[in-house]
mmCIF file of N, CA, C and O in Angstrom:
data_model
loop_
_atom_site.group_PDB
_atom_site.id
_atom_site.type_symbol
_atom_site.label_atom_id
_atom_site.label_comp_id
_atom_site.label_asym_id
_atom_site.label_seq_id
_atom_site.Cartn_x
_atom_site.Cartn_y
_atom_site.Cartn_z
ATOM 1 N N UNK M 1 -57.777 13.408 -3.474
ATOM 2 C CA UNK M 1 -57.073 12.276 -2.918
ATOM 3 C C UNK M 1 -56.933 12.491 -1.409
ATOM 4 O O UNK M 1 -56.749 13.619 -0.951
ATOM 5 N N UNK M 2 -57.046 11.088 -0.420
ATOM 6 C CA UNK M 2 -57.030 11.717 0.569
ATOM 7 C C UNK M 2 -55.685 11.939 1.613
ATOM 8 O O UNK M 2 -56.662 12.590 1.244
ATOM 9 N N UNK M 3 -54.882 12.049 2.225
ATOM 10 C CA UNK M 3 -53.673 12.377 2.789
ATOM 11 C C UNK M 3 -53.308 10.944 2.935
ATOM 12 O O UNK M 3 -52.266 10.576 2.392
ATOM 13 N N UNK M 4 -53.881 10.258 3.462
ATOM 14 C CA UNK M 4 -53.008 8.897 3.497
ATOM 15 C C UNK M 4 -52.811 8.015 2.206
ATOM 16 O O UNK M 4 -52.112 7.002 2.244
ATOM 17 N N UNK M 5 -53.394 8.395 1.167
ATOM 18 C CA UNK M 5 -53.328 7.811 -0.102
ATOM 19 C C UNK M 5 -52.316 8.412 -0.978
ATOM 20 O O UNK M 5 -52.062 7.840 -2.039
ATOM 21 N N UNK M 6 -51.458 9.937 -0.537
ATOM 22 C CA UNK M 6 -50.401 10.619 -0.721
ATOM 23 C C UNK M 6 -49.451 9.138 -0.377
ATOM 24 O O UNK M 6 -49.162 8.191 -1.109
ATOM 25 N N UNK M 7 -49.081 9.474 1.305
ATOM 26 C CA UNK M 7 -48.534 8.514 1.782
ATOM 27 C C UNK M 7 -48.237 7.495 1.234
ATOM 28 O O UNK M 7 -47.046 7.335 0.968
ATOM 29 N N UNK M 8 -49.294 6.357 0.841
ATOM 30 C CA UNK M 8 -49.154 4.739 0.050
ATOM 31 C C UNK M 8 -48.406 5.197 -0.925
ATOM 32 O O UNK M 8 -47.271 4.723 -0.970
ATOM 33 N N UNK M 9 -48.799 6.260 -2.016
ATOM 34 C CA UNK M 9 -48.336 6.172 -3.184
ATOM 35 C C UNK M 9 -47.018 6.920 -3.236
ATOM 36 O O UNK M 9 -46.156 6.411 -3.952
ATOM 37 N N UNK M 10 -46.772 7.826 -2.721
ATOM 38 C CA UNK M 10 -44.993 7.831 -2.539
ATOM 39 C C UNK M 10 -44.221 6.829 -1.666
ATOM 40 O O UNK M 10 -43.034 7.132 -1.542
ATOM 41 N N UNK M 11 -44.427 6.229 -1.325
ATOM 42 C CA UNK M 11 -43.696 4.702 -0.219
ATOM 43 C C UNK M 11 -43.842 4.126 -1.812
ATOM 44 O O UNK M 11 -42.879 4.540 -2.456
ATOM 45 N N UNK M 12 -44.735 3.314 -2.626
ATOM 46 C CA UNK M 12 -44.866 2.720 -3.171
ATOM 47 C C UNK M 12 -43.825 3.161 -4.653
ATOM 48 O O UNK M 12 -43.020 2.435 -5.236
ATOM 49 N N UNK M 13 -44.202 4.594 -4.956
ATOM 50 C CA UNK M 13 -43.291 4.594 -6.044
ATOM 51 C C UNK M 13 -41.488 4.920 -5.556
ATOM 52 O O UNK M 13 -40.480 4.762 -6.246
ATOM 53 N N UNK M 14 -41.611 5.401 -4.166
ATOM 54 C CA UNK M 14 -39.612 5.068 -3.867
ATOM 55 C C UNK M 14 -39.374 3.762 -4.049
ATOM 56 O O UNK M 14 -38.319 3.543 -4.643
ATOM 57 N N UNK M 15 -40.366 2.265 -3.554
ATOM 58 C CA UNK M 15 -40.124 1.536 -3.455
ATOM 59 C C UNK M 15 -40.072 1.262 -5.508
ATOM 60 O O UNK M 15 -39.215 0.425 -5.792
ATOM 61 N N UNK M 16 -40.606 1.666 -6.397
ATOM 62 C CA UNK M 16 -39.688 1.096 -7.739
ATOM 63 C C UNK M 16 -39.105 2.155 -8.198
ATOM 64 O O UNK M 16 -39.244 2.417 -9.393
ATOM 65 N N UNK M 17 -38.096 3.251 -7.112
ATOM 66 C CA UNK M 17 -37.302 3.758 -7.817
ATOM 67 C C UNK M 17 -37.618 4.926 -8.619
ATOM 68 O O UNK M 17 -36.924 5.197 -9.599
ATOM 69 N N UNK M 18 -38.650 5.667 -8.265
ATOM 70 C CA UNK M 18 -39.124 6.589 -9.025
ATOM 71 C C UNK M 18 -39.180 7.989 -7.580
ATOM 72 O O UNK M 18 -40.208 8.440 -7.075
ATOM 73 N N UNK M 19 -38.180 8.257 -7.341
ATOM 74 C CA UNK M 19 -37.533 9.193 -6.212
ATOM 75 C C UNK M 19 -38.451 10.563 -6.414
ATOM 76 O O UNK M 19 -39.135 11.041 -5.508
ATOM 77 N N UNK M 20 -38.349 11.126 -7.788
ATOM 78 C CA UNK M 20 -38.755 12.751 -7.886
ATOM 79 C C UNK M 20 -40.696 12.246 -7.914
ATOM 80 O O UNK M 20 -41.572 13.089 -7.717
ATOM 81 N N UNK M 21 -40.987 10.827 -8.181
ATOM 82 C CA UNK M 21 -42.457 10.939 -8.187
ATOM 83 C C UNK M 21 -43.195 10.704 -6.541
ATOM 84 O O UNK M 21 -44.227 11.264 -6.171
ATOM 85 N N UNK M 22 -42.384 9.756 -5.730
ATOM 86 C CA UNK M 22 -42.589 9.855 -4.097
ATOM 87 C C UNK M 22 -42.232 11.523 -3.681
ATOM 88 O O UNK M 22 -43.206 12.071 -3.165
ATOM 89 N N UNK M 23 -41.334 12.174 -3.782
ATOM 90 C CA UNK M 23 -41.078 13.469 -2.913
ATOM 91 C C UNK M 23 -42.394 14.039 -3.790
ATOM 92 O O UNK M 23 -42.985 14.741 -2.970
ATOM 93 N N UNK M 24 -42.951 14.073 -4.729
ATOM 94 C CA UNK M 24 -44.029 14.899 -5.030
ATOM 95 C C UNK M 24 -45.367 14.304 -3.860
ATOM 96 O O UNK M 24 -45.953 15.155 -3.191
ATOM 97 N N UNK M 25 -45.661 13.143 -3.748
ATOM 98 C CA UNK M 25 -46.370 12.800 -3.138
ATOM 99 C C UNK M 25 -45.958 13.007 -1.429
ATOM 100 O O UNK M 25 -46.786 13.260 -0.554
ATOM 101 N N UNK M 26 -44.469 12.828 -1.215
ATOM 102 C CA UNK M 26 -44.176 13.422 0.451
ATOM 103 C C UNK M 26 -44.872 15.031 0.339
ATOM 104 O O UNK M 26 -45.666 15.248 1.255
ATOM 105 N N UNK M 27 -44.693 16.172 -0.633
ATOM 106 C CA UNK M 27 -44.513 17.043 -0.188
ATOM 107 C C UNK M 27 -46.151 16.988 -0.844
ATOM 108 O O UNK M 27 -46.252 18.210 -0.735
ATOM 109 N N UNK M 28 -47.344 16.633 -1.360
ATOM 110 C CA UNK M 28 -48.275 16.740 -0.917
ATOM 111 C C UNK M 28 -49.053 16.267 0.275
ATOM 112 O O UNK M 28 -50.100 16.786 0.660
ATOM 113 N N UNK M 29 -48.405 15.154 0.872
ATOM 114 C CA UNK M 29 -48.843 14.996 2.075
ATOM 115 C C UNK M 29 -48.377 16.125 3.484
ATOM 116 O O UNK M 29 -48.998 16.557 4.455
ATOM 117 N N UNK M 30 -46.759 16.316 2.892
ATOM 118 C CA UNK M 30 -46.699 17.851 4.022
ATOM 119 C C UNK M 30 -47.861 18.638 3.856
ATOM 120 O O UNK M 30 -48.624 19.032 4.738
ATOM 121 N N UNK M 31 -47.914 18.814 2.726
ATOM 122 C CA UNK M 31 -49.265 20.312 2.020
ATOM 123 C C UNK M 31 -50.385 19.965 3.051
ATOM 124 O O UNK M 31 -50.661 20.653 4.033
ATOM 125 N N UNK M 32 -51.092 18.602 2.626
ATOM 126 C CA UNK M 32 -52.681 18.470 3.178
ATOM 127 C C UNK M 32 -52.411 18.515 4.802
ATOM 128 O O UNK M 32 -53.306 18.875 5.566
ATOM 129 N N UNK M 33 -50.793 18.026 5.382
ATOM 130 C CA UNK M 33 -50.935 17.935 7.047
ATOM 131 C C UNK M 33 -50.771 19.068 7.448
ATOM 132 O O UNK M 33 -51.339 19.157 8.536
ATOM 133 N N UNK M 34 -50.115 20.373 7.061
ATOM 134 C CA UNK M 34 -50.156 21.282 7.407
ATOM 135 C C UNK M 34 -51.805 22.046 7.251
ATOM 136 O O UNK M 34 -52.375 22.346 8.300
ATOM 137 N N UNK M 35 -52.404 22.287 6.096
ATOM 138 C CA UNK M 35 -53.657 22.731 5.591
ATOM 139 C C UNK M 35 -54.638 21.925 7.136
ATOM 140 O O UNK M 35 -55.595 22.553 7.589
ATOM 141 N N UNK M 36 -54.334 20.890 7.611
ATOM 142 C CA UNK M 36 -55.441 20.379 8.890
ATOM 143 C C UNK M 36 -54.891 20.912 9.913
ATOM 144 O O UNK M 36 -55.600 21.369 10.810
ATOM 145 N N UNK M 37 -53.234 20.970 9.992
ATOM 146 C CA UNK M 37 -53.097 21.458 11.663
ATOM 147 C C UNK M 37 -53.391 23.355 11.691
ATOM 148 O O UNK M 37 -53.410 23.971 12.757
ATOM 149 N N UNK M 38 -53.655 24.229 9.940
ATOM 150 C CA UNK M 38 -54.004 25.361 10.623
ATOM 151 C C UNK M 38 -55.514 25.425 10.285
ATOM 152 O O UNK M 38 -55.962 26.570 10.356
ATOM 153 N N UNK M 39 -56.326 24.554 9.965
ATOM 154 C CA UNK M 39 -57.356 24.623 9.784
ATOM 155 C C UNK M 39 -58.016 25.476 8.320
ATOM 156 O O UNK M 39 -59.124 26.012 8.327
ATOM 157 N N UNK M 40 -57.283 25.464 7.372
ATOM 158 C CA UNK M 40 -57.118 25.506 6.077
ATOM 159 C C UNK M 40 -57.311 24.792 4.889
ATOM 160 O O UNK M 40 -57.078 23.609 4.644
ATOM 161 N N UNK M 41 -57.950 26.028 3.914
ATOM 162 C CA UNK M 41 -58.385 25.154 2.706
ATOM 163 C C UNK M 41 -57.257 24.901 1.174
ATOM 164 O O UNK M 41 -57.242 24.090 0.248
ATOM 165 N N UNK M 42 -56.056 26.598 1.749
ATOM 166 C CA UNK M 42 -54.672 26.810 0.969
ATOM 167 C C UNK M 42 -53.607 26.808 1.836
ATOM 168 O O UNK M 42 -53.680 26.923 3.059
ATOM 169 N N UNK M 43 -52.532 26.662 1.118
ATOM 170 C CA UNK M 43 -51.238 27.087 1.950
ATOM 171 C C UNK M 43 -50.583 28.301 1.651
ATOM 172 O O UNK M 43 -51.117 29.019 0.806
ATOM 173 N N UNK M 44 -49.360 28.731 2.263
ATOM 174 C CA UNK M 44 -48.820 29.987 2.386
ATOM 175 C C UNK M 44 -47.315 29.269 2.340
ATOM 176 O O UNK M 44 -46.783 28.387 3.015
ATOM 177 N N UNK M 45 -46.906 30.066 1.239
ATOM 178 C CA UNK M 45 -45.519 30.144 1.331
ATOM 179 C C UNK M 45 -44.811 30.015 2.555
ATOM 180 O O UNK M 45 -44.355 28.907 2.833
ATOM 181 N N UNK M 46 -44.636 31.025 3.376
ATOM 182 C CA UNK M 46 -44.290 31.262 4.512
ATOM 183 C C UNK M 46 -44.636 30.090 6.081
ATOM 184 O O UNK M 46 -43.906 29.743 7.009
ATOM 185 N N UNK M 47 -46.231 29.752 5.702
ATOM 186 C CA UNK M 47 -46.515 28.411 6.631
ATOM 187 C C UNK M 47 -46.132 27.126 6.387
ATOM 188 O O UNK M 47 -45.708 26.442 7.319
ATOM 189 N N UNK M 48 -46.230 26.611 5.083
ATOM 190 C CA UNK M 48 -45.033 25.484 4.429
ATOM 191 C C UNK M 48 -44.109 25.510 5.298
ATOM 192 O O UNK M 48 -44.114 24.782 6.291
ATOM 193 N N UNK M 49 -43.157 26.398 5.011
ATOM 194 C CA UNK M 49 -41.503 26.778 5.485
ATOM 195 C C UNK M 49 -41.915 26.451 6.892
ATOM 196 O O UNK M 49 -41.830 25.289 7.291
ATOM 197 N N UNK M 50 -42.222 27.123 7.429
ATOM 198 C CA UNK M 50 -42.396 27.118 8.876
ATOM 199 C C UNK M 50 -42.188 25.568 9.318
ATOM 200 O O UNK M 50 -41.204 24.900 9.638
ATOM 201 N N UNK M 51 -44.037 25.227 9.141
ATOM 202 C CA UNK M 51 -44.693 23.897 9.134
ATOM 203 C C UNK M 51 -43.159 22.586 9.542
ATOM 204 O O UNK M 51 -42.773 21.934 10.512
ATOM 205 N N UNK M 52 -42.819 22.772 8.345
ATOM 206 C CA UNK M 52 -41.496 21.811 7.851
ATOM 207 C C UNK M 52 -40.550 22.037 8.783
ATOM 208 O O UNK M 52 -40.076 21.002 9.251
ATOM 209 N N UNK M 53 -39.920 23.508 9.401
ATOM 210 C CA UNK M 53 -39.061 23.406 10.156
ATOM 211 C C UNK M 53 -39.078 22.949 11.246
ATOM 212 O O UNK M 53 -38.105 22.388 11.749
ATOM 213 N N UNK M 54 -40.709 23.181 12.073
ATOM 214 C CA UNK M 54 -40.917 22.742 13.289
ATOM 215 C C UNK M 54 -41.091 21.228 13.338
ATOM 216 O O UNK M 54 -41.237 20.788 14.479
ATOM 217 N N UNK M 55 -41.104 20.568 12.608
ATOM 218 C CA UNK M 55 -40.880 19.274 12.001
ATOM 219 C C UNK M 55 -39.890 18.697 11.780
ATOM 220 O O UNK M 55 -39.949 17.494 11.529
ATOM 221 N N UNK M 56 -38.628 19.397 11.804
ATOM 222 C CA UNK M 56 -37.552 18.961 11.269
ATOM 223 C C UNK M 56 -37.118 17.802 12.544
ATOM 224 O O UNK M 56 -36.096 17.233 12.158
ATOM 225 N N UNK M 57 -37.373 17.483 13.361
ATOM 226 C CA UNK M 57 -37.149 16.319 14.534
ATOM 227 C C UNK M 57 -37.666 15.496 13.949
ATOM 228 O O UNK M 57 -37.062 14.430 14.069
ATOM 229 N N UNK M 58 -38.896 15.416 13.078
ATOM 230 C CA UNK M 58 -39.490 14.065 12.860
ATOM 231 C C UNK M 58 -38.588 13.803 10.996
ATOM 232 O O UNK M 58 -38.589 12.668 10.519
ATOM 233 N N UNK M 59 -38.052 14.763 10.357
ATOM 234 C CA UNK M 59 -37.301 14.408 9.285
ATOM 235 C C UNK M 59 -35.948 13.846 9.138
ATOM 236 O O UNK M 59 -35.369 13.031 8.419
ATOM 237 N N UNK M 60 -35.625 14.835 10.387
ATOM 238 C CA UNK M 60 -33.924 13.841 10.817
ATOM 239 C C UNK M 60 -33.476 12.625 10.943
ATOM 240 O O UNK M 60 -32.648 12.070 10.220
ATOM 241 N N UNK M 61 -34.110 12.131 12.014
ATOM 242 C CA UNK M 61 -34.099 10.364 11.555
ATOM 243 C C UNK M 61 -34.056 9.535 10.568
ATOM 244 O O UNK M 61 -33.401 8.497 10.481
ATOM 245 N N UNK M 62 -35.123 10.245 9.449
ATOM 246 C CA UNK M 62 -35.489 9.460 8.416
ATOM 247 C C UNK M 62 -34.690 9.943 7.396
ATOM 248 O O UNK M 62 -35.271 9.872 6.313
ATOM 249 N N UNK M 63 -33.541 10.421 7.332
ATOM 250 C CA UNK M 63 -32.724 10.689 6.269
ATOM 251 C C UNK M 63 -31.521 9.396 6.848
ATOM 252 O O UNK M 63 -30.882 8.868 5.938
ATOM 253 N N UNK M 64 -31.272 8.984 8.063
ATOM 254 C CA UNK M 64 -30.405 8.026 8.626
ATOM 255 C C UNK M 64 -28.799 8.659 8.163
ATOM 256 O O UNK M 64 -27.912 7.847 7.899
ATOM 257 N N UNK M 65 -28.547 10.041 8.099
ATOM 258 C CA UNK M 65 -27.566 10.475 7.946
ATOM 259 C C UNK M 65 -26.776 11.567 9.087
ATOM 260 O O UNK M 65 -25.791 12.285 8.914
ATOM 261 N N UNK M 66 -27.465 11.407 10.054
ATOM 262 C CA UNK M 66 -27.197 12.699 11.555
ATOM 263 C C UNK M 66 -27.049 13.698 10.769
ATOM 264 O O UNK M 66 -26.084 14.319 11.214
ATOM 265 N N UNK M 67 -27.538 14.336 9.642
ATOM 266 C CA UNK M 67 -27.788 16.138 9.542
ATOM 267 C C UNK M 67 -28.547 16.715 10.122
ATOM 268 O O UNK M 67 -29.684 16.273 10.285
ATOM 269 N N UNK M 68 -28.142 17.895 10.615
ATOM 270 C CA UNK M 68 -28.575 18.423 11.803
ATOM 271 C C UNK M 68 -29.153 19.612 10.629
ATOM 272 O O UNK M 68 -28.387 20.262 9.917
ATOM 273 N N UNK M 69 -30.449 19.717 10.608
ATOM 274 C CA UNK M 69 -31.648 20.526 9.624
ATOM 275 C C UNK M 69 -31.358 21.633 10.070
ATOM 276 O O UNK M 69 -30.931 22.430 9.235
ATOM 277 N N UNK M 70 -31.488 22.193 11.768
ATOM 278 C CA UNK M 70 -31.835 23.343 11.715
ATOM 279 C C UNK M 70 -30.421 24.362 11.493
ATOM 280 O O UNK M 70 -30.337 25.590 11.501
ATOM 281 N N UNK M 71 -29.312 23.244 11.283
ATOM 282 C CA UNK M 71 -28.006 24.325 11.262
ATOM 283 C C UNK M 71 -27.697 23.804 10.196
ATOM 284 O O UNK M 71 -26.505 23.497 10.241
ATOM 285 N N UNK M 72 -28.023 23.618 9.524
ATOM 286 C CA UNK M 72 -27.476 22.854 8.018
ATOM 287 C C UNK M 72 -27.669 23.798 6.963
ATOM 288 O O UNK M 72 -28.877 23.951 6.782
ATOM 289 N N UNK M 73 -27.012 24.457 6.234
ATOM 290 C CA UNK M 73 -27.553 24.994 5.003
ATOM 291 C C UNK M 73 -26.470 25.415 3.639
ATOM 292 O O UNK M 73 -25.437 26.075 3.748
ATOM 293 N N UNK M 74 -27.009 24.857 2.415
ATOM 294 C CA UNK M 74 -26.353 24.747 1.083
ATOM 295 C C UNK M 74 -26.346 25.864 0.293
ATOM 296 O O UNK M 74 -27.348 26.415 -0.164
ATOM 297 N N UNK M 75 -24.521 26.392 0.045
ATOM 298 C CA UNK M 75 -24.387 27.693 -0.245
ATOM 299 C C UNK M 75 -23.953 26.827 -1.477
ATOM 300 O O UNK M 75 -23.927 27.669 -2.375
ATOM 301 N N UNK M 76 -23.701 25.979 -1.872
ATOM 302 C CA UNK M 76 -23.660 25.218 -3.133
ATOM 303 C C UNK M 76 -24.606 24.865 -3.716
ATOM 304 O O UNK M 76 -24.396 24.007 -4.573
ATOM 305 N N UNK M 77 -25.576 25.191 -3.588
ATOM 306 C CA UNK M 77 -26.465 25.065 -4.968
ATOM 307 C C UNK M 77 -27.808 26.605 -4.520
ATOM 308 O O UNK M 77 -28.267 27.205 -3.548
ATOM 309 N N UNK M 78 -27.878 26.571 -5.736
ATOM 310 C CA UNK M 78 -28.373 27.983 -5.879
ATOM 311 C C UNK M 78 -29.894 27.883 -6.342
ATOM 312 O O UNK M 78 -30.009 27.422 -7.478
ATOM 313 N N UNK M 79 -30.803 28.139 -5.854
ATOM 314 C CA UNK M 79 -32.198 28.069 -6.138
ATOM 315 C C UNK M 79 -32.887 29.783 -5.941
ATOM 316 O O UNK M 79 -32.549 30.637 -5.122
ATOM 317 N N UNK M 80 -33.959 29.857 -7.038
ATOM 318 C CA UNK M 80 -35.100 31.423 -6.860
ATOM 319 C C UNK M 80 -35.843 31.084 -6.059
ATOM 320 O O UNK M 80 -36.164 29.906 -5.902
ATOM 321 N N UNK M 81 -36.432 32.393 -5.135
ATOM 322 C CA UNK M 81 -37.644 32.068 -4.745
ATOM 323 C C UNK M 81 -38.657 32.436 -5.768
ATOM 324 O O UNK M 81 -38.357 32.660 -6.940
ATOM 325 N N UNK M 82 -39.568 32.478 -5.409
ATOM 326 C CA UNK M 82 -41.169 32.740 -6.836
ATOM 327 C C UNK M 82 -41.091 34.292 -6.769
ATOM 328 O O UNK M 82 -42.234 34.725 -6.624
ATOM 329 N N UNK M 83 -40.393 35.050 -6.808
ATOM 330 C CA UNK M 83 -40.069 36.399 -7.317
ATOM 331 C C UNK M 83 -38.510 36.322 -8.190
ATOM 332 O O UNK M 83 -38.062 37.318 -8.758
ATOM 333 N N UNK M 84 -37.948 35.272 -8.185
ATOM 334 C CA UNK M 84 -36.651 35.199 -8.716
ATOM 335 C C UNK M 84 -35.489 35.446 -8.171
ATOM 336 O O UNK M 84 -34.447 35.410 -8.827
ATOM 337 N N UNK M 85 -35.521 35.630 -7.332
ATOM 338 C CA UNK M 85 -34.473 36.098 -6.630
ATOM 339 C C UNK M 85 -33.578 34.878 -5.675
ATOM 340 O O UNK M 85 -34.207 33.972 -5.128
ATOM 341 N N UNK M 86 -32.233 34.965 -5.568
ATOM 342 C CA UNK M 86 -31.441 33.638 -4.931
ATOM 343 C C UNK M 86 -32.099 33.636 -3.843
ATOM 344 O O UNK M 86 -32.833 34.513 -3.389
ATOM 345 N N UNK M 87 -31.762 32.401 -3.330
ATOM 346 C CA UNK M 87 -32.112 32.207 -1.591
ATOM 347 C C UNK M 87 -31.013 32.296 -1.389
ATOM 348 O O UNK M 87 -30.042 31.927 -2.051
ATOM 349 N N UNK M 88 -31.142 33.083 0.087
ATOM 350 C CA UNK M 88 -29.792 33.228 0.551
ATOM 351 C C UNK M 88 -29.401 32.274 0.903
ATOM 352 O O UNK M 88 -28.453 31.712 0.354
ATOM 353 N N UNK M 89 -30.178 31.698 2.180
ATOM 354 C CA UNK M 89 -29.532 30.999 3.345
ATOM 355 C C UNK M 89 -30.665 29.660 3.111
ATOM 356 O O UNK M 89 -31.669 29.584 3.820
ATOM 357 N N UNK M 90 -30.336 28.543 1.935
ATOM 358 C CA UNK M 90 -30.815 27.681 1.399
ATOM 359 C C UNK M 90 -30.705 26.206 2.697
ATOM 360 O O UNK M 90 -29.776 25.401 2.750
ATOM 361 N N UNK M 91 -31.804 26.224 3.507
ATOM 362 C CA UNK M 91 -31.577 24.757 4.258
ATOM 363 C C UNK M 91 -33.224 24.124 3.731
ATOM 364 O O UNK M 91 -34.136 24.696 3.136
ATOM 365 N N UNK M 92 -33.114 22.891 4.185
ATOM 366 C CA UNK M 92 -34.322 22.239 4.222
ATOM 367 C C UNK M 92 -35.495 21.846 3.763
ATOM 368 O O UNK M 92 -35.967 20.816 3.281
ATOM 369 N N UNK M 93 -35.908 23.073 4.066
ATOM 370 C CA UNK M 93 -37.481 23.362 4.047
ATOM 371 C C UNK M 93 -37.387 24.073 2.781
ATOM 372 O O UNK M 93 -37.820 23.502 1.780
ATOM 373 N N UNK M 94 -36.864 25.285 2.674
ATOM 374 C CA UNK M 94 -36.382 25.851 1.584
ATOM 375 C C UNK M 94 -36.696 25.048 0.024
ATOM 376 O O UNK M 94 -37.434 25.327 -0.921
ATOM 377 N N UNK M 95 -35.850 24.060 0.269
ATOM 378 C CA UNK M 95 -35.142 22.824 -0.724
ATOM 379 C C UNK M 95 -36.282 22.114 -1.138
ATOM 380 O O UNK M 95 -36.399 21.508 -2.203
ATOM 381 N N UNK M 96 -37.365 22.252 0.024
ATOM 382 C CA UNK M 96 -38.274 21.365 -0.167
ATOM 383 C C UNK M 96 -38.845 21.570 -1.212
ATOM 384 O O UNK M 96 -38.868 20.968 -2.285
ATOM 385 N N UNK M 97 -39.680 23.165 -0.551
ATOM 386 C CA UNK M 97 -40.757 23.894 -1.135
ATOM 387 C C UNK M 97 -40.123 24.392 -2.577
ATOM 388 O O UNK M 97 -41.049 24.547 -3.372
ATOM 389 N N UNK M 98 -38.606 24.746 -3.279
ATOM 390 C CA UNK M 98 -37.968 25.552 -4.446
ATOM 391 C C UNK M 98 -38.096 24.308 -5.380
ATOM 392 O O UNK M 98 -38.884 24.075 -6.297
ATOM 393 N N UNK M 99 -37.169 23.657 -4.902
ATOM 394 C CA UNK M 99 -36.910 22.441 -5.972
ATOM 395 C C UNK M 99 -37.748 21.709 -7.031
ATOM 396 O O UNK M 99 -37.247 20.804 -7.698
#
């Protein structure tokens, strides 16, 4: 599929209400835009995270709630990383990539 066809089809399914099936399609379109800006055929745990944070200017807006991403972070809810273990210091990007 190609990155902008991510795009249509999560706009299209928030628009009937199907929330967890658009963020699958947002966070494959993060996947494929990151995979072009490092010139990549996989992603990395660690470049995701990144990717997303240095991004977080273009996510802020679009939540229309002034949370401030890069100082924001949820000691109320508790997520593993892919070794099992809590996240400590749960913001964002984090949330993105666990959830």
């Amino acid at each position: 599929m190609k990155l902008e066809e991510y795009i249509f089809y999560g706009i299209e399914a928030f628009d009937r209400g199907e929330q967890e099936h658009a963020l699958l399609h947002a966070c494959m379109a993060i996947d494929g835009t990151f995979q072009k800006s490092v010139n990549a055929t996989s992603s990395t745990r660690s470049g995701y995270i990144k990717f997303i944070r240095d991004y977080y200017w273009i996510l802020e807006p679009m939540t229309g709630s002034g949370v401030d991403f890069d100082n924001t972070y949820w000691g109320n809810i508790k997520l593993k990383d892919e070794k099992g273990k809590d996240i400590e210091k749960l913001d964002m990007a984090s949330f993105i990539l666990y959830f």
